[in-house]
XYZ file of C-alpha atoms in Angstrom:
549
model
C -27.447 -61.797 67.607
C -30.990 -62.522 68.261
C -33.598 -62.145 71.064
C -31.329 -59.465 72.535
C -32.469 -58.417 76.261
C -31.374 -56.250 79.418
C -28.219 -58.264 79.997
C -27.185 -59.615 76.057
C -28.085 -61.602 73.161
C -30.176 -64.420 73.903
C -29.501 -66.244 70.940
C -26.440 -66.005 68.383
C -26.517 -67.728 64.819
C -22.878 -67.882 62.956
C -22.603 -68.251 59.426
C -19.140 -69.092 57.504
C -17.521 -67.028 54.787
C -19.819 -69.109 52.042
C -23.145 -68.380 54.320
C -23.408 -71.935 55.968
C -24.271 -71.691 59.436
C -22.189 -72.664 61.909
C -22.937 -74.606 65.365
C -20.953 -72.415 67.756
C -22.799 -75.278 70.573
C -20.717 -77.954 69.086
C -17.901 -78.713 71.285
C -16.443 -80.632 68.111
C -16.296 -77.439 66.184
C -13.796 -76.057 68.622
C -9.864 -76.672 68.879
C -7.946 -76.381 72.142
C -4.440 -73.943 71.360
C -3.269 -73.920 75.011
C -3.746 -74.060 78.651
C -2.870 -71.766 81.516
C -2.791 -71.834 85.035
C -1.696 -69.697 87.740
C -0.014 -69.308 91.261
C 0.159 -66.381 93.848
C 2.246 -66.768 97.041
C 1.603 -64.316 99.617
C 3.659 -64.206 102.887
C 2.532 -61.189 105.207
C 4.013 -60.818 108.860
C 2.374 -58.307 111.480
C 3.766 -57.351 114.727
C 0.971 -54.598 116.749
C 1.263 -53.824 120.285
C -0.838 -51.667 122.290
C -0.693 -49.433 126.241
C -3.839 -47.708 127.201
C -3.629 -46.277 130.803
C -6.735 -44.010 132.032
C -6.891 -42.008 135.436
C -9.821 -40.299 137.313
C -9.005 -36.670 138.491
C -11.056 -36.482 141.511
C -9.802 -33.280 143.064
C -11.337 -31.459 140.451
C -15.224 -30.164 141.338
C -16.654 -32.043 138.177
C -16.023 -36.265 136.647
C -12.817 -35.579 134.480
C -10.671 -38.191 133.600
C -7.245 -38.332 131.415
C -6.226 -41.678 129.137
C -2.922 -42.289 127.569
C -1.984 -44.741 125.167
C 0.891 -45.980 122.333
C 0.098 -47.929 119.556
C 2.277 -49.934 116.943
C 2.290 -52.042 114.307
C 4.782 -53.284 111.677
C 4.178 -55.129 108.828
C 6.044 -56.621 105.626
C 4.178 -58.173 102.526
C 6.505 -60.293 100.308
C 4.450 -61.177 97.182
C 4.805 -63.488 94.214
C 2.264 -63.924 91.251
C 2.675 -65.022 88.094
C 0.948 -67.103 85.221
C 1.886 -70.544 83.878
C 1.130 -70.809 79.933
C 1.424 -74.361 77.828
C 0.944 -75.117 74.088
C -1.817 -78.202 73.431
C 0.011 -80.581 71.534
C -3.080 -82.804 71.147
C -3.587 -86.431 71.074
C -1.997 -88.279 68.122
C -2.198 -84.839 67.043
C -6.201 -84.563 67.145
C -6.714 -81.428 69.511
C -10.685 -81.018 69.661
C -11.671 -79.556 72.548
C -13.969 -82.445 72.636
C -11.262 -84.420 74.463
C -11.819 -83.131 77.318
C -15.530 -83.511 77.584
C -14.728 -87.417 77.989
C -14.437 -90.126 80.478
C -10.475 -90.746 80.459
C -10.220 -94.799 79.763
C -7.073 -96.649 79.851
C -3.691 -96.990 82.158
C -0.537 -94.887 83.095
C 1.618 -95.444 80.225
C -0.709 -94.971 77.761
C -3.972 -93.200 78.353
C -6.694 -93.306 75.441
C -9.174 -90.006 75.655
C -12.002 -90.516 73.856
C -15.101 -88.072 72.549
C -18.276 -88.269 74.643
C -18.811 -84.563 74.260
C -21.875 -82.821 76.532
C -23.014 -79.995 75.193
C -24.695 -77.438 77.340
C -28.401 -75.924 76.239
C -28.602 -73.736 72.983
C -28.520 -70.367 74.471
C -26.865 -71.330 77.845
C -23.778 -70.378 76.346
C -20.429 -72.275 74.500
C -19.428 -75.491 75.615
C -15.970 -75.972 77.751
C -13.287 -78.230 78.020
C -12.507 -79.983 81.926
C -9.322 -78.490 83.387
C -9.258 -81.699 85.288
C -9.575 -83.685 82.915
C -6.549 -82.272 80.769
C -4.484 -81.614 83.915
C -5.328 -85.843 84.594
C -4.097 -86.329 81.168
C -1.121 -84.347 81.381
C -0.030 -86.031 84.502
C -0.001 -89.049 82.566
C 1.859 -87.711 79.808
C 3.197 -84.813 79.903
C 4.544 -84.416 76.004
C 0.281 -83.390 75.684
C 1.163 -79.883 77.392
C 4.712 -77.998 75.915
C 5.747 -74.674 76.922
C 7.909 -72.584 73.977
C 10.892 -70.656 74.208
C 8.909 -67.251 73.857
C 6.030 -68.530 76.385
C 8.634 -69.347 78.682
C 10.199 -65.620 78.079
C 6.837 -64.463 78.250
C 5.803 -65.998 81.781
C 9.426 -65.144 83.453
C 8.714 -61.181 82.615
C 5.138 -62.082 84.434
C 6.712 -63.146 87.305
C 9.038 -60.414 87.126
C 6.569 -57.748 86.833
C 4.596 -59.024 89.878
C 7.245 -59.453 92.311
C 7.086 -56.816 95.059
C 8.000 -56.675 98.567
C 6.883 -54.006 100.912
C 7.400 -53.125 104.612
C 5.408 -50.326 106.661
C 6.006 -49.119 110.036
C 3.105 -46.976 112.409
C 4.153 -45.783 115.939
C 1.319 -43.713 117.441
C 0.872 -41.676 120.556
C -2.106 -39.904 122.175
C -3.602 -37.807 124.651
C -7.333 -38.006 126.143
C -9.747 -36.214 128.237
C -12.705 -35.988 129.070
C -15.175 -34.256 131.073
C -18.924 -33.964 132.492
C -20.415 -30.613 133.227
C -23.448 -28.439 133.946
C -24.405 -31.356 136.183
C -23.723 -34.064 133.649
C -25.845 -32.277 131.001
C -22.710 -31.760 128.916
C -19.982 -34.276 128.020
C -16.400 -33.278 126.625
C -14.338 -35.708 125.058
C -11.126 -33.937 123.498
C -7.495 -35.404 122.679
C -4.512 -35.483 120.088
C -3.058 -38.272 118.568
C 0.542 -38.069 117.079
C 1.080 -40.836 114.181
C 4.258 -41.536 111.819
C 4.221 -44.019 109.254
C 7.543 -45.043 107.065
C 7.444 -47.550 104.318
C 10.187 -49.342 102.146
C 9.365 -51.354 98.873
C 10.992 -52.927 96.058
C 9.501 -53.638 92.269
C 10.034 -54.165 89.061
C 12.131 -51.611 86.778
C 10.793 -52.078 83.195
C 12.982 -49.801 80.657
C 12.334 -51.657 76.757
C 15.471 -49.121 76.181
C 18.074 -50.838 77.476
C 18.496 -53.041 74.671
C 19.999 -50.486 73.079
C 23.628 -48.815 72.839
C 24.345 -45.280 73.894
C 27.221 -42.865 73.500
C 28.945 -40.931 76.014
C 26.630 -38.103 76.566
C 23.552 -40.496 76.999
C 22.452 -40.182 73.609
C 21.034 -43.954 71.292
C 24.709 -44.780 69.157
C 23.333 -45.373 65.799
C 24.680 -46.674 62.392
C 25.309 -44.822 59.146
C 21.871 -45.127 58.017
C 20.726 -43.701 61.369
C 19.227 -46.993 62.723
C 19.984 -47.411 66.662
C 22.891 -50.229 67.612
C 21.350 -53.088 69.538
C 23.617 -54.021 72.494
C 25.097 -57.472 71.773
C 24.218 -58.762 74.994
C 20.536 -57.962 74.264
C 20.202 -60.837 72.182
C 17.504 -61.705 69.794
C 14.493 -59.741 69.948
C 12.003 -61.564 73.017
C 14.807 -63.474 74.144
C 15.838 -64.245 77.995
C 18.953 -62.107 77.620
C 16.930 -59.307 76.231
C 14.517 -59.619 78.922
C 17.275 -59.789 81.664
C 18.301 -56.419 80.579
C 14.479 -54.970 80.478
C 12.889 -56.537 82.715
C 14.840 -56.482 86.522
C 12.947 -57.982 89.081
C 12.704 -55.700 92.507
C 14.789 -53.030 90.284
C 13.083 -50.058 91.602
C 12.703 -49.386 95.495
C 12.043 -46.472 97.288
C 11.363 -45.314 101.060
C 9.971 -42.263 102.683
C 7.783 -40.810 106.309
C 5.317 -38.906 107.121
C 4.068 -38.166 110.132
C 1.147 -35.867 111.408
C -1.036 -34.417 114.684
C -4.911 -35.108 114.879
C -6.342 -33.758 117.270
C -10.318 -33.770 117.848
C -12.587 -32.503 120.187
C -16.526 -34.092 120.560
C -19.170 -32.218 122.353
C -22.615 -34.155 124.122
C -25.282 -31.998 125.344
C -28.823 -32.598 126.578
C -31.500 -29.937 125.930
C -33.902 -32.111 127.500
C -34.018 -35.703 128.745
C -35.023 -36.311 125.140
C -33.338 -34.060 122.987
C -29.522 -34.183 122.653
C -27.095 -32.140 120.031
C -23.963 -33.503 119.252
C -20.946 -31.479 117.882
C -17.443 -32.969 116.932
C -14.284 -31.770 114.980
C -11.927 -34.444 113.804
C -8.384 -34.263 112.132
C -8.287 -37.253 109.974
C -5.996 -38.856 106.912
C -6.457 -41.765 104.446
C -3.572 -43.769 103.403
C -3.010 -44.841 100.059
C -3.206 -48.396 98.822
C -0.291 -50.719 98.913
C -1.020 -51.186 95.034
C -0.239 -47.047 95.001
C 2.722 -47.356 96.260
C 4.818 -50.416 95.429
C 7.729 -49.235 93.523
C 6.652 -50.184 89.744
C 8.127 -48.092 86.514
C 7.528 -48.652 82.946
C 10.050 -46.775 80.161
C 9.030 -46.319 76.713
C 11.861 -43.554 74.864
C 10.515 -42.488 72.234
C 13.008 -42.679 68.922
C 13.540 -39.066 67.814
C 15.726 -39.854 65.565
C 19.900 -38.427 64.999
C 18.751 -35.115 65.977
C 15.482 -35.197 67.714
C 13.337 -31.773 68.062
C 13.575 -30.492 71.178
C 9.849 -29.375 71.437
C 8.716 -33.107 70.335
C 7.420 -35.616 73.372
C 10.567 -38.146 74.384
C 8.764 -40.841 75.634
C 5.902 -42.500 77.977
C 7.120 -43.292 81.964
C 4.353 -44.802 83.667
C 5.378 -44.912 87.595
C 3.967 -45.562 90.660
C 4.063 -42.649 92.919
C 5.895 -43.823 96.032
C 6.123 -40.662 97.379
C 2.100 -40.564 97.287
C 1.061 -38.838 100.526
C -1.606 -40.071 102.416
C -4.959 -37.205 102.399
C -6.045 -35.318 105.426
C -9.022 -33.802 106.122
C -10.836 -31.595 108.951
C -14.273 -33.112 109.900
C -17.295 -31.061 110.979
C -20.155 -33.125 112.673
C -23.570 -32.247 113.891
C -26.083 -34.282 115.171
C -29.674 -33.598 116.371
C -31.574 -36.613 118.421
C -34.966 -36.668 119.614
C -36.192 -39.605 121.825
C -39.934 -40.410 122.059
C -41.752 -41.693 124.965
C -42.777 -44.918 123.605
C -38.569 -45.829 122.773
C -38.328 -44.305 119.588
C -35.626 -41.833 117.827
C -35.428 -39.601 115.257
C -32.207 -38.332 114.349
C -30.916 -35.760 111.809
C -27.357 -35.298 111.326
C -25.090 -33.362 108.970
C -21.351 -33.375 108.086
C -18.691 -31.381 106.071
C -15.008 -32.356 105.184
C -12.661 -30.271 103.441
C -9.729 -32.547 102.498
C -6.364 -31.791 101.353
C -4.325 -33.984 99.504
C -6.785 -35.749 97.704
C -6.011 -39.069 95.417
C -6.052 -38.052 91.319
C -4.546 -38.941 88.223
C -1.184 -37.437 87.119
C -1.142 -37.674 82.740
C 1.053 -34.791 81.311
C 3.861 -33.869 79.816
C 6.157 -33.335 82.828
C 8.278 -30.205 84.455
C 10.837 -30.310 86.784
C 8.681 -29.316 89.224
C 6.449 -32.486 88.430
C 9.254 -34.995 88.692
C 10.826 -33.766 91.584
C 6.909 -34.038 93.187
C 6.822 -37.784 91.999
C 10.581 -39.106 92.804
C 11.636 -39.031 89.700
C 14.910 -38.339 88.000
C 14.989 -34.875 86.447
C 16.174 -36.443 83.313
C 12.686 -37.404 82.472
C 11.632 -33.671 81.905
C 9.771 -33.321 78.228
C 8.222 -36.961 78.738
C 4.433 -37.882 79.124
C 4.647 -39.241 82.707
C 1.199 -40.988 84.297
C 1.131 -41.709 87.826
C -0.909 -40.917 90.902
C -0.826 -37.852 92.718
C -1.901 -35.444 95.641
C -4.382 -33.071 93.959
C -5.414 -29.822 95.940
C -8.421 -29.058 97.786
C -11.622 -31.271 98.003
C -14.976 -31.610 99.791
C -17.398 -34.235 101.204
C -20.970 -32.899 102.455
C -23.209 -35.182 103.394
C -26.771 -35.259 105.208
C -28.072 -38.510 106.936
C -31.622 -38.759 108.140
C -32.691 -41.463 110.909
C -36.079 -42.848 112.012
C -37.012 -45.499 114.399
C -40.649 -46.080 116.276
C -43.135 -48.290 117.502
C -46.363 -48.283 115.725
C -48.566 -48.775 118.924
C -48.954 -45.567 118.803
C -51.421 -45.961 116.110
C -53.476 -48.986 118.307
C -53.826 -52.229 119.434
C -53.381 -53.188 115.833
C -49.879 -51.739 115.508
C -48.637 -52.589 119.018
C -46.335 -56.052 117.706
C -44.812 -53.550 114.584
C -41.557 -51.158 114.334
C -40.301 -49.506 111.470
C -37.034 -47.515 110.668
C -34.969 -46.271 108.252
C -32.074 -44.487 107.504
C -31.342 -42.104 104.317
C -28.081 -40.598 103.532
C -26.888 -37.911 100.999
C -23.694 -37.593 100.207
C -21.967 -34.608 97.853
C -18.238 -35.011 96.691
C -16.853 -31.889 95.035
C -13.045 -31.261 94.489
C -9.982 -30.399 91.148
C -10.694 -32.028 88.273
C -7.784 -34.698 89.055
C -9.338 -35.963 91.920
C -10.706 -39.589 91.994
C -14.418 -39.894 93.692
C -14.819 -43.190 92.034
C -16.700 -45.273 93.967
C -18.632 -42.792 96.622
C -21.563 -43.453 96.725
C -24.223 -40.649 96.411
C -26.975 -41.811 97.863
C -28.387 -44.352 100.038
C -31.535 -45.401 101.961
C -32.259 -48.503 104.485
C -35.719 -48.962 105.953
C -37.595 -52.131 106.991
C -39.937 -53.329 109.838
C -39.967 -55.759 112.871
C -42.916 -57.567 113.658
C -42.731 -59.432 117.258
C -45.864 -61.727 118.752
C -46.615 -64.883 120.133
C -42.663 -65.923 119.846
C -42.539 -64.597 116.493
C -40.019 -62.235 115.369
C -39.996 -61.019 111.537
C -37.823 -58.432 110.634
C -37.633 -57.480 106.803
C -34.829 -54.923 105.788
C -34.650 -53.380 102.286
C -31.205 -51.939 101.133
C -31.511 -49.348 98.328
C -27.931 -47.743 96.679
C -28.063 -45.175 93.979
C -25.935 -45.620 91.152
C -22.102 -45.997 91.733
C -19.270 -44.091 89.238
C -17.168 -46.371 89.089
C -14.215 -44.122 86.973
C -13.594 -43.752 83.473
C -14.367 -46.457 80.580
C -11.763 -45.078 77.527
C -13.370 -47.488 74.864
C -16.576 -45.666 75.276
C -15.040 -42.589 74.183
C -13.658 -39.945 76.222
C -16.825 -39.020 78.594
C -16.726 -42.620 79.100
C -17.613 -44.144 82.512
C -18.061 -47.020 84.156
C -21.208 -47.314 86.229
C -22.496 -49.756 88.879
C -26.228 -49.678 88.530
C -28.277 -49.098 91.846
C -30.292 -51.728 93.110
C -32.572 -52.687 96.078
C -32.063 -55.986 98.217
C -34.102 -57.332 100.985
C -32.796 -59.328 104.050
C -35.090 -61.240 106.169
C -34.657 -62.873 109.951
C -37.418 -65.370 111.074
C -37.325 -66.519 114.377
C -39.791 -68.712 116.525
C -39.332 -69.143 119.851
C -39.786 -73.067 120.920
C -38.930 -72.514 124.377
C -37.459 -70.001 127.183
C -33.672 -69.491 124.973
C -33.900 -71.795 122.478
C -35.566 -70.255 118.779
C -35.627 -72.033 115.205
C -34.344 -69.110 112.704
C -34.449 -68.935 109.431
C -31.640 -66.131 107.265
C -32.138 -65.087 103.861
C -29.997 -62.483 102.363
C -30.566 -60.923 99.179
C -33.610 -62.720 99.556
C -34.870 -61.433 96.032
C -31.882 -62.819 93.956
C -31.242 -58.939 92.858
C -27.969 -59.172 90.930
C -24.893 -56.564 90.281
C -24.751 -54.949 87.178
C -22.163 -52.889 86.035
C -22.458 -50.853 82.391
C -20.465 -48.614 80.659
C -22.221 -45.301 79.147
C -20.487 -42.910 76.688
C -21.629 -40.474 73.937
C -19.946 -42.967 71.155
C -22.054 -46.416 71.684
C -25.446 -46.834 71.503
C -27.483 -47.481 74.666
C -28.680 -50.952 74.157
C -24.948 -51.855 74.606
C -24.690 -50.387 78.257
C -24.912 -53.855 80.281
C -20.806 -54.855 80.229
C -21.260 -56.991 83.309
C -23.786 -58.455 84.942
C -22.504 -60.656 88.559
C -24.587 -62.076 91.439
C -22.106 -62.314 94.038
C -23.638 -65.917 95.425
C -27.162 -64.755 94.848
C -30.213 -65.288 97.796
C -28.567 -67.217 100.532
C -30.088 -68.370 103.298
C -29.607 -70.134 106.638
C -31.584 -72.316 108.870
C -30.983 -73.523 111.967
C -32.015 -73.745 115.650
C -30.209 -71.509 118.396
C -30.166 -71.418 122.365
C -29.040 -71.836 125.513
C -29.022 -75.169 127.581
């Protein structure tokens, strides 16, 4: 690798076995094994219904009002995924990748692909071969493209594995008030809302076990030697009937409810026509992911031989938790706000949740206790089971500090300007199981407006700290995965032609910054951080002409 930057190796040389260099840039170096494709169909149905009715009580000596209101919503995801995977036969049994660089020349019946390869930049990367151009071909003839016995195995257990169906039901209820006193200085807003959620799903049951004979009391039958009996009906090893008995589509289901009270209560007072506190307590929750909860189990027995030690690990289950409850949390808020004369605000605000419940990972050798938590059947005890779980008590704290003014204040000079900005601090603390992947510690917006003669300019900067992203295993184990922090600017330009009618001009991300995510551990060296950089569709902008006529 030479000329190695921030992102990779700018160059690469390859030599052969015998030291002769290799053009990795020549498409006619390269061979094409295979071709795959893929297909996801998603149906999702969702029936939600609302009733809000809200009453003034004007017998009482101060504005008070009362709101009720049902919610409900029902909704079923039936999902199918799976991969398509073909063997390149080639043409006349030539199968260069350079093919498919080509024009295709000929007819129907017998289509002649010839080699006009294009090969992209040294540096810019390996050259490709057209997926439209070989699925052309193959429409023509289709002996090109073969599937095998074992790919055709291979994509069945695929579609297998990623066939899941899942319903969820939420029927919610609430209460509301709310109240203005000390002559309006103080608002009350207060209420409970009563919420129960069941859910129903189906996946796949994977058990690589089943192939094989038992006796009576559950235990592998085995031959004189000791070896384990393979169930005739198993068939050959990777064969349909072996993966008819591993392998059951929508195998595993499971259903449960939960249901919960969350009440809250928000205070609003003015200390002075420009100074107002604001105090709240919320009862919250966080579901968990559909991906969480689909029924999915993998079985892996361990063979322990004729007579296994019962101290020694039986096997690996790896199983979705569908009995995964969804976190709740009590919410502290409080918010100072101080309005200037000249329209401005400056804000300081500071919150604390302590949740229960929290999202972690479950990777131990299981008790009774622990499969009884998960759903599963207390046969598994002595296995290594990994799943998802409720871990205990966690914490958010977080400060956020706001800023928004005029900058005529400073003269003439700064009379068309206003800046702002927004900075907030956030400090996730909780067992060691918990997941805070993905909070993000720390974040500041600011920009400025400029507004004169029909111009409007606003320029907004977005900084994010870095992201942990959760944990990167082939760094070694204090491996993590990072998503580096990075600064983008937006911009809106606007010029006003007439009374409602403005050319504008959009540019987000305005600097091209990219995403870059890198993976750190105390194993690897530091130049090889970068694993990904992305630029999610890079500066963008927008012109146009807006207005009323």
């Amino acid at each position: 690798f030479l000329d190695i930057n921030e992102i990779g190796p700018g160059r690469a040389q390859v030599f052969t076995n015998t030291n002769t260099a290799f053009d990795i840039y020549d498409v006619n170096n390269y061979n094409i094994t295979g071709v795959s494709g893929g297909r996801r169909d998603l149906i999702e149905t969702m029936r939600a219904g609302h009733l809000n009715v809200k009453r003034r009580l004007d017998f009482l000596p101060f504005p008070t009002s009362v709101q009720l209101g049902w919610a409900g919503r029902e909704t079923a995801r039936d999902l199918q995924n799976y991969t398509r995977n073909y063997t390149y036969n080639g043409v006349n049994g030539d199968l260069s990748a350079s093919t498919f660089k080509a024009v295709i020349y000929g007819n129907i019946k017998e289509p002649l692909i010839t080699g006009i390869e294009r090969n992209p930049p040294e540096g810019k990367g390996v050259p490709y071969s057209s997926p439209h151009l070989a699925y052309q071909a193959y429409q023509r003839n289709s002996a090109l493209f073969t599937t095998t016995e074992a790919q055709a195995v291979s994509m069945e257990q695929g579609r297998r594995t990623n066939s899941q169906y899942f319903e969820e039901g939420v029927d919610a209820l609430y209460v509301q008030g709310e109240a203005r006193l000390f002559n309006n200085r103080l608002n009350v807003l207060t209420g409970v809302r009563y919420e129960r959620t069941t859910t129903y799903g189906r996946g796949v049951l994977n058990d690589p076990n089943a192939v094989w004979a038992r006796n009576p009391n559950g235990t592998f039958a085995r031959t004189a030697t000791g070896a384990r009996i393979r169930k005739a009906e198993a068939g050959a090893v990777g064969s349909r009937e072996q993966l008819n008995l591993t392998f059951i589509e929508r195998g595993f289901g499971a259903n449960r409810s939960y249901d919960g009270f969350y009440p809250s209560i928000h205070f609003t007072y003015n200390l002075k026509e420009n100074m107002v506190v604001r105090a709240a307590y919320a009862s919250t929750y966080g579901r968990p992911d559909y991906a969480n909860i689909i029924p999915n189990t993998v079985i892996n027995e361990n063979d322990l031989g004729a007579e296994p030690d019962p101290r020694a690990v039986q096997g690996n289950l790896t199983v979705r938790n569908t009995g995964l409850r969804p976190w709740t949390a009590d919410n502290y808020d409080l918010t100072f706000e101080y309005y200037t004369d000249s329209g401005g605000l400056f804000g300081v605000s500071g919150f604390h949740k302590q949740i229960k419940g929290f999202f972690g990972t479950f990777a131990k050798i299981a008790t009774a206790a622990d499969l009884e938590e998960l759903g599963v059947d207390p046969s598994y005890v002595g296995w290594q089971v990994n799943s998802t779980i409720n871990t205990g008590a966690s914490t958010v704290s977080g400060l956020e500090l706001s800023a928004n003014q005029s900058l005529h204040i400073l003269g003439s000079w700064g009379k068309p300007f206003k800046v702002f900005a927004n900075y907030t601090k956030i400090n996730p603390k909780g067992d060691r199981e918990a997941d805070f992947s993905g909070f993000l510690p720390r974040a500041i917006n600011y920009g400025v407006t400029f507004t004169k003669a029909g111009f409007i300019v606003m320029a907004k900067w977005h900084s994010r700290a870095d992201v942990d992203s959760g944990p990167a295993p082939v760094q070694g184990p204090d491996g993590r995965i990072i998503i580096k922090g990075r600064t983008i600017l937006d911009l809106n330009i606007s010029y006003q032609l007439r009374r409602g009618t403005s050319l504008f001009l959009n540019a987000r991300n305005a600097m091209d910054e990219r995403v870059d995510f890198l993976r750190y551990g105390s194993l690897s060296p530091a130049y090889s951080a970068m694993y990904q950089p992305r630029n999610y569709g890079g500066a963008t902008f927008d012109v146009g002409i807006k207005g009323s006529f």
